[in-house]
Every structure is written in structure tokens, then in C-alpha cells.
Amino acid sequence: MARIVGALTTSHVPAIGRAIAKNLQQDPYWKPFFDGWAPVHHWLAETRPDVAVVIYNDHGLNFFLDKMPTFAVGAAATYRNADEGWGLPELPPFPGELDLSWHLIESLVGEDFDLTTCQEMVVDHAFTLPLALMVPSQAWPLKVVPVCINTVQLPLPSARRCYALGEAIGRAVNSWPGDQRVVIVGTGGLSHQLDGERAGFINKDFDLAFMRSLVHEPRWATQFDTRALVEQAGTQGVELLMWLAARATLGERVQQLHRNYHIPISNTASGLMLMASAG
Ligand code: DHB
Ligand code: FE
């Protein structure tokens, strides 16, 4: 059976894409952020995953407010990004892992998750930037399956539901016939608020407690409803639900392989974690 080799969770600020395009990795503002990825690159070179299941939130590129699925899974042969207005370049297309897409869709619907299935799907910065950070050459050595969770338009799925989705994704991947190595990527957060009276809001104490909880008490964040999450993490900080779903794929016990936390990148507390199942 396929095996989940680890879960990688990261923020996905568009400014990262501009920094990559301009080769600013050694710039004093960017260096502490990009340096945080070196251990991940070592781990990827050692682990050589075949597939990335990318749990992310679309921000209006593929889904707009008129049609907003709570959970959507891509089932396309390739995925491209497109102009979102941030001035980010188009990246080489991402090859889809169609067989895992359909296995995931059948497993999740079989477990009573009501999904939207997307045989055509454009992917936004929340998907492309973490991949570009993982693979600086942009010669994608792995195939992808996008899993999209709505954090843009209320009502949002609860933290409890996102955790359950992650557990179900874990079961689905672990029952996929073959010997593929799968990395789960969760992108979003950490605390940030881009608009309104609290624009610029960052909650370091909450972010650090959340990151710690993923290792030691993974269901900790499920105590918060959407309103409480917004209070604690900001309107866009709810994107940390992607981290929660990615963590839940690993089962009960994990070991932390790497972690970086850096404030701010743009308006966002930028975090990075790499975890693997500890049985
Ligand atoms: C920023 C952060 C995000 O998560 C996002 O999707 C867009 C912008 C930011 O901090 O600039
Ligand atoms: Fe975002």
C-alpha cells in the first residue's frame, strides 16, 4: 500500500512568489524565511515522495463567491495557475495523480464527505507557492492531488470537521494500492488579517500554542468554533484549518522533524512544520 512519509505545513503569502521571481532568497528581509526551508529540502531529497496531496484554500481563482464548495478534490491530468492580480508568474503545469484523485474521492464519499469533484481546476498561490518552495527548480518531480477547503465565505467547515477530513484522507492514502510515497502538504495561516479594523493583526502566542498542539495534542484546535478562530487568529488566520487537516492524516502520534516561525512575511505570521507519523 502507499505510505504517507510526512506532513508539511506552511503559510502561502503571495509576496513569496515575487521574492522567488526576483531571486531575493539572500535579501536580509527574506533570508530567515527561505533558510527555514533548507531542512525540508534535505528531507525531500532523502524521502523522494512520488505524490503530494495538497490541502489548501482557493482565494477566488477557481471558485468565486457565487459557487463555493466546502470541500473540493481535483481529478485532472494537469493543473495550471493563472493571473490572480498579485503579479505572480505562471509556473510550469503540475502533473496530476489521477488514480489517487479518484481513489481519494471514492474513499471520502464512501465515508460520507460530500465533495465537489473538479476535472478541470486552476490552482492559486496557496497551491503553487508551497510547491515552488519545496522544489526551487520548478521541474516538478512529483504528481499532485489538490484538496480545497473553503475558508473564504461563511459558513466554514468546523475545525472538528477538517480534522475528520484529514483522518479520512489518511485512511484513503494508506489504502491506495501500490508502493508510492505520499507527502501531505497543508497551506495557509498562520495568524493574519488582511482587512477591517484589525488589519495587520498577528497573534504569536496563539500560533505557537497551535504549532505545539499539532505535535502533543492534535485535537486542541477543535475546541474553537469559526468565530473563536477568527478572534484568535484573524479573519484569514482561519486558513490554519489546512494545517489541522494535514496533521490529522498522520494518526495519533507524530514526531516533529522541523519547524520555523518568522514574523512577519507581508502581513502574516509565517510558519513551517514538518512532521512524520510515529506509529
Ligand atoms: C497574504 C497572506 C495570505 O494567506 C494570502 O492568501 C494573501 C496575502 C499576505 O499576508 O499578504
Ligand atoms: Fe491565504
Coordinates of C-alpha atoms and ligand atoms in Angstrom, one line a residue:
M1 CA 0.0 0.0 0.0
A2 CA 1.0 3.6 -0.4
R3 CA 2.6 5.3 2.6
I4 CA 2.4 8.8 4.0
V5 CA 6.0 9.8 4.5
G6 CA 5.2 13.1 6.3
A7 CA 3.1 16.2 6.5
L8 CA 4.5 19.6 5.6
T9 CA 2.6 22.7 6.7
T10 CA 3.3 26.2 5.6
S11 CA 1.9 29.7 5.0
H12 CA 1.5 30.9 1.4
V13 CA 1.9 34.6 1.2
P14 CA 1.9 35.9 -2.5
A15 CA 4.9 38.1 -1.8
I16 CA 7.0 34.9 -1.6
G17 CA 6.2 34.3 -5.3
R18 CA 7.6 37.7 -6.1
A19 CA 10.7 37.1 -4.0
I20 CA 11.3 33.8 -5.8
A21 CA 10.8 35.5 -9.2
K22 CA 13.3 38.2 -8.3
N23 CA 15.8 35.8 -6.6
L24 CA 15.7 37.6 -3.3
Q25 CA 16.4 34.5 -1.2
Q26 CA 19.6 36.1 0.3
D27 CA 18.0 39.5 0.9
P28 CA 18.0 40.4 4.6
Y29 CA 14.2 40.5 4.8
W30 CA 13.8 37.2 3.1
K31 CA 16.8 35.2 4.3
P32 CA 15.4 34.0 7.6
F33 CA 12.3 32.8 5.8
F34 CA 14.0 30.9 2.9
D35 CA 16.7 29.5 5.3
G36 CA 13.8 27.8 7.1
W37 CA 13.3 25.6 4.1
A38 CA 16.8 24.0 4.0
P39 CA 16.0 21.1 6.3
V40 CA 12.9 20.4 4.2
H41 CA 15.0 20.2 1.1
H42 CA 17.3 17.7 2.7
W43 CA 14.3 15.7 3.9
L44 CA 12.7 15.8 0.4
A45 CA 16.0 14.7 -1.2
E46 CA 16.2 11.7 1.2
T47 CA 12.5 10.8 1.2
R48 CA 11.8 11.4 -2.5
P49 CA 7.9 11.4 -2.3
D50 CA 6.1 10.4 -5.5
V51 CA 2.9 12.3 -4.8
A52 CA 1.9 15.5 -2.9
V53 CA -1.7 15.7 -1.7
V54 CA -2.0 19.5 -1.2
I55 CA -4.7 20.7 1.2
Y56 CA -5.2 24.4 0.6
N57 CA -7.8 27.1 0.3
D58 CA -8.6 28.8 -3.0
H59 CA -8.9 32.6 -2.8
G60 CA -11.2 33.2 -5.8
L61 CA -9.3 31.9 -8.7
N62 CA -11.0 28.5 -9.2
F63 CA -14.1 29.1 -7.0
F64 CA -15.7 32.5 -6.6
L65 CA -18.4 33.6 -4.1
D66 CA -21.2 32.5 -6.4
K67 CA -20.2 28.8 -6.2
M68 CA -18.3 27.9 -3.1
P69 CA -17.9 24.2 -2.2
T70 CA -16.9 23.3 1.3
F71 CA -14.6 20.6 0.2
A72 CA -13.4 20.0 -3.4
V73 CA -10.9 17.5 -4.8
G74 CA -9.1 17.8 -8.1
A75 CA -9.2 15.0 -10.6
A76 CA -7.4 16.5 -13.6
A77 CA -4.4 15.3 -15.6
T78 CA -2.7 18.7 -15.1
Y79 CA -3.2 21.8 -13.1
R80 CA -2.1 25.3 -14.0
N81 CA -2.1 28.6 -12.2
A82 CA -3.3 31.9 -13.7
D83 CA -3.1 35.6 -13.1
E84 CA -4.6 36.4 -9.7
G85 CA -3.7 40.1 -9.8
W86 CA -0.6 39.6 -7.5
G87 CA 1.8 39.9 -10.4
L88 CA 3.0 36.3 -10.0
P89 CA 4.5 34.4 -12.9
E90 CA 2.8 31.4 -14.5
L91 CA 4.6 28.3 -13.4
P92 CA 5.1 25.0 -15.4
P93 CA 1.9 22.9 -15.2
F94 CA 1.6 20.5 -12.3
P95 CA 1.1 16.8 -13.3
G96 CA -2.0 15.3 -11.6
E97 CA -2.1 11.9 -10.0
L98 CA -5.4 10.9 -11.4
D99 CA -5.5 7.4 -9.9
L100 CA -5.1 8.7 -6.4
S101 CA -7.6 11.5 -7.1
W102 CA -10.3 9.0 -7.9
H103 CA -9.3 6.7 -5.0
L104 CA -9.5 9.6 -2.6
I105 CA -12.8 10.8 -4.0
E106 CA -14.4 7.3 -3.7
S107 CA -13.0 6.8 -0.2
L108 CA -14.1 10.2 1.1
V109 CA -17.6 10.0 -0.4
G110 CA -17.7 6.4 0.9
E111 CA -17.1 7.9 4.4
D112 CA -20.0 10.4 3.9
F113 CA -17.9 13.5 3.0
D114 CA -19.9 15.5 0.4
L115 CA -17.3 16.6 -2.2
T116 CA -17.1 18.7 -5.3
T117 CA -15.1 16.8 -7.9
C118 CA -13.1 19.0 -10.3
Q119 CA -11.9 17.5 -13.6
E120 CA -10.8 21.0 -14.5
M121 CA -9.2 23.1 -11.9
V122 CA -6.8 26.1 -11.8
V123 CA -4.7 26.4 -8.7
D124 CA -3.8 29.6 -7.0
H125 CA -0.9 30.9 -4.9
A126 CA -2.0 28.7 -1.9
F127 CA -1.1 25.7 -4.0
T128 CA 1.7 26.9 -6.2
L129 CA 3.9 28.7 -3.7
P130 CA 4.4 25.8 -1.3
L131 CA 5.3 23.6 -4.3
A132 CA 7.7 26.3 -5.6
L133 CA 9.3 26.4 -2.1
M134 CA 9.6 22.6 -2.0
V135 CA 11.0 22.4 -5.5
P136 CA 13.0 25.5 -6.3
S137 CA 13.9 24.2 -9.8
Q138 CA 10.1 24.0 -10.6
A139 CA 10.8 20.8 -12.5
W140 CA 8.1 19.0 -10.5
P141 CA 9.4 15.6 -9.6
L142 CA 6.1 14.6 -8.0
K143 CA 2.5 14.3 -9.1
V144 CA -0.2 16.2 -7.2
V145 CA -3.7 15.9 -5.9
P146 CA -5.3 19.2 -4.8
V147 CA -7.8 19.2 -1.9
C148 CA -9.5 22.5 -1.4
I149 CA -11.3 23.6 1.8
N150 CA -13.4 26.8 1.9
T151 CA -12.1 29.4 4.3
V152 CA -13.2 32.3 2.2
Q153 CA -17.0 32.5 2.6
L154 CA -19.0 31.8 5.7
P155 CA -20.1 29.3 6.8
L156 CA -16.8 27.5 7.0
P157 CA -16.3 23.8 8.0
S158 CA -15.5 23.5 11.6
A159 CA -12.1 22.6 12.9
R160 CA -13.6 19.3 14.1
R161 CA -14.8 18.5 10.5
C162 CA -11.5 19.5 9.0
Y163 CA -9.7 17.2 11.4
A164 CA -12.1 14.4 10.5
L165 CA -11.5 15.0 6.8
G166 CA -7.7 14.8 7.4
E167 CA -8.2 11.5 9.2
A168 CA -10.2 10.2 6.3
I169 CA -7.6 11.4 3.8
G170 CA -5.0 9.5 5.8
R171 CA -7.1 6.3 5.6
A172 CA -7.6 6.7 1.9
V173 CA -4.0 7.2 1.1
N174 CA -2.9 4.3 3.3
S175 CA -5.3 2.1 1.4
W176 CA -4.2 3.1 -2.1
P177 CA -2.7 0.1 -3.8
G178 CA 0.9 0.4 -4.8
D179 CA 4.1 1.5 -3.0
Q180 CA 4.0 5.2 -3.7
R181 CA 5.4 7.6 -1.1
V182 CA 3.0 10.4 -0.4
V183 CA 3.7 13.8 1.3
I184 CA 0.7 15.7 2.6
V185 CA 1.0 19.5 2.3
G186 CA -1.2 21.8 4.3
T187 CA -1.0 25.5 3.3
G188 CA -2.4 28.6 4.9
G189 CA -2.3 30.8 8.0
L190 CA -0.8 31.3 10.4
S191 CA -2.5 34.3 12.2
H192 CA -3.2 37.2 9.9
Q193 CA -6.0 39.6 9.0
L194 CA -5.8 41.5 5.7
D195 CA -8.8 43.8 6.1
G196 CA -11.1 45.6 8.5
E197 CA -10.4 47.2 11.8
R198 CA -7.8 44.6 12.9
A199 CA -5.9 44.6 9.5
G200 CA -2.3 43.6 10.4
F201 CA -3.4 41.5 13.4
I202 CA -0.9 38.7 14.4
N203 CA -1.2 36.5 17.5
K204 CA 2.2 34.9 18.2
D205 CA 1.1 33.3 21.4
F206 CA -1.8 31.5 19.7
D207 CA 0.3 30.5 16.7
L208 CA 3.0 28.9 18.9
A209 CA 0.4 27.2 21.0
F210 CA -1.2 25.9 17.8
M211 CA 2.1 24.6 16.4
R212 CA 2.9 22.9 19.7
S213 CA -0.5 21.3 19.9
L214 CA -0.1 19.6 16.5
V215 CA 2.7 17.5 18.0
H216 CA 1.5 16.9 21.5
E217 CA -2.3 17.4 21.5
P218 CA -3.5 17.4 17.9
R219 CA -7.2 17.9 18.6
W220 CA -6.6 21.0 20.7
A221 CA -7.7 23.4 18.0
T222 CA -11.0 21.6 17.5
Q223 CA -12.3 23.3 20.7
F224 CA -12.6 26.6 18.7
D225 CA -15.6 27.4 16.5
T226 CA -15.1 29.6 13.5
R227 CA -15.8 32.8 15.5
A228 CA -13.3 31.9 18.1
L229 CA -10.7 31.0 15.5
V230 CA -11.2 34.4 13.8
E231 CA -10.8 36.1 17.2
Q232 CA -7.6 34.2 18.0
A233 CA -6.0 34.1 14.5
G234 CA -7.7 36.8 12.4
T235 CA -10.1 36.6 9.5
Q236 CA -7.6 34.9 7.2
G237 CA -5.9 33.1 10.1
V238 CA -8.6 30.5 9.8
E239 CA -6.5 29.1 7.0
L240 CA -4.7 27.2 9.7
L241 CA -7.5 24.6 9.3
M242 CA -5.4 23.3 6.4
W243 CA -2.6 22.6 8.9
L244 CA -5.1 20.7 11.1
A245 CA -6.4 18.6 8.3
A246 CA -2.8 17.8 7.1
R247 CA -1.7 16.9 10.7
A248 CA -4.8 14.6 11.1
T249 CA -3.6 12.4 8.2
L250 CA -0.7 11.2 10.3
G251 CA -2.6 9.4 13.0
E252 CA -2.3 9.8 16.8
R253 CA 1.4 10.1 17.4
V254 CA 3.9 12.1 15.4
Q255 CA 7.4 13.3 15.6
Q256 CA 8.3 16.9 14.6
L257 CA 11.2 16.8 12.1
H258 CA 11.5 20.6 11.6
R259 CA 9.8 23.8 12.5
N260 CA 10.4 27.5 11.7
Y261 CA 8.3 30.5 12.7
H262 CA 9.0 34.0 11.4
I263 CA 7.1 37.3 11.8
P264 CA 6.1 38.9 9.6
I265 CA 6.2 38.0 5.9
S266 CA 3.9 40.6 4.4
N267 CA 1.0 40.8 6.9
T268 CA 1.3 37.2 8.0
A269 CA 3.0 35.2 10.7
S270 CA 4.8 32.7 8.6
G271 CA 5.2 29.2 9.9
L272 CA 6.7 25.9 8.6
M273 CA 6.4 22.5 10.1
L274 CA 7.5 19.0 9.0
M275 CA 6.0 16.0 10.9
A276 CA 6.1 12.3 10.4
S277 CA 3.9 9.6 11.9
A278 CA 5.4 7.9 15.0
G279 CA 3.3 4.8 14.7
Ligands
DHB1 C1 -1.3 37.4 2.4 C2 -1.5 36.2 3.1 C3 -2.3 35.2 2.5 O1 -2.6 34.0 3.1 C4 -2.9 35.4 1.3 O2 -3.6 34.4 0.8 C5 -2.7 36.6 0.6 C6 -1.9 37.6 1.2 C7 -0.4 38.4 3.0 O3 0.0 38.4 4.1 O4 -0.1 39.4 2.2
FE2 FE -4.2 32.9 2.1

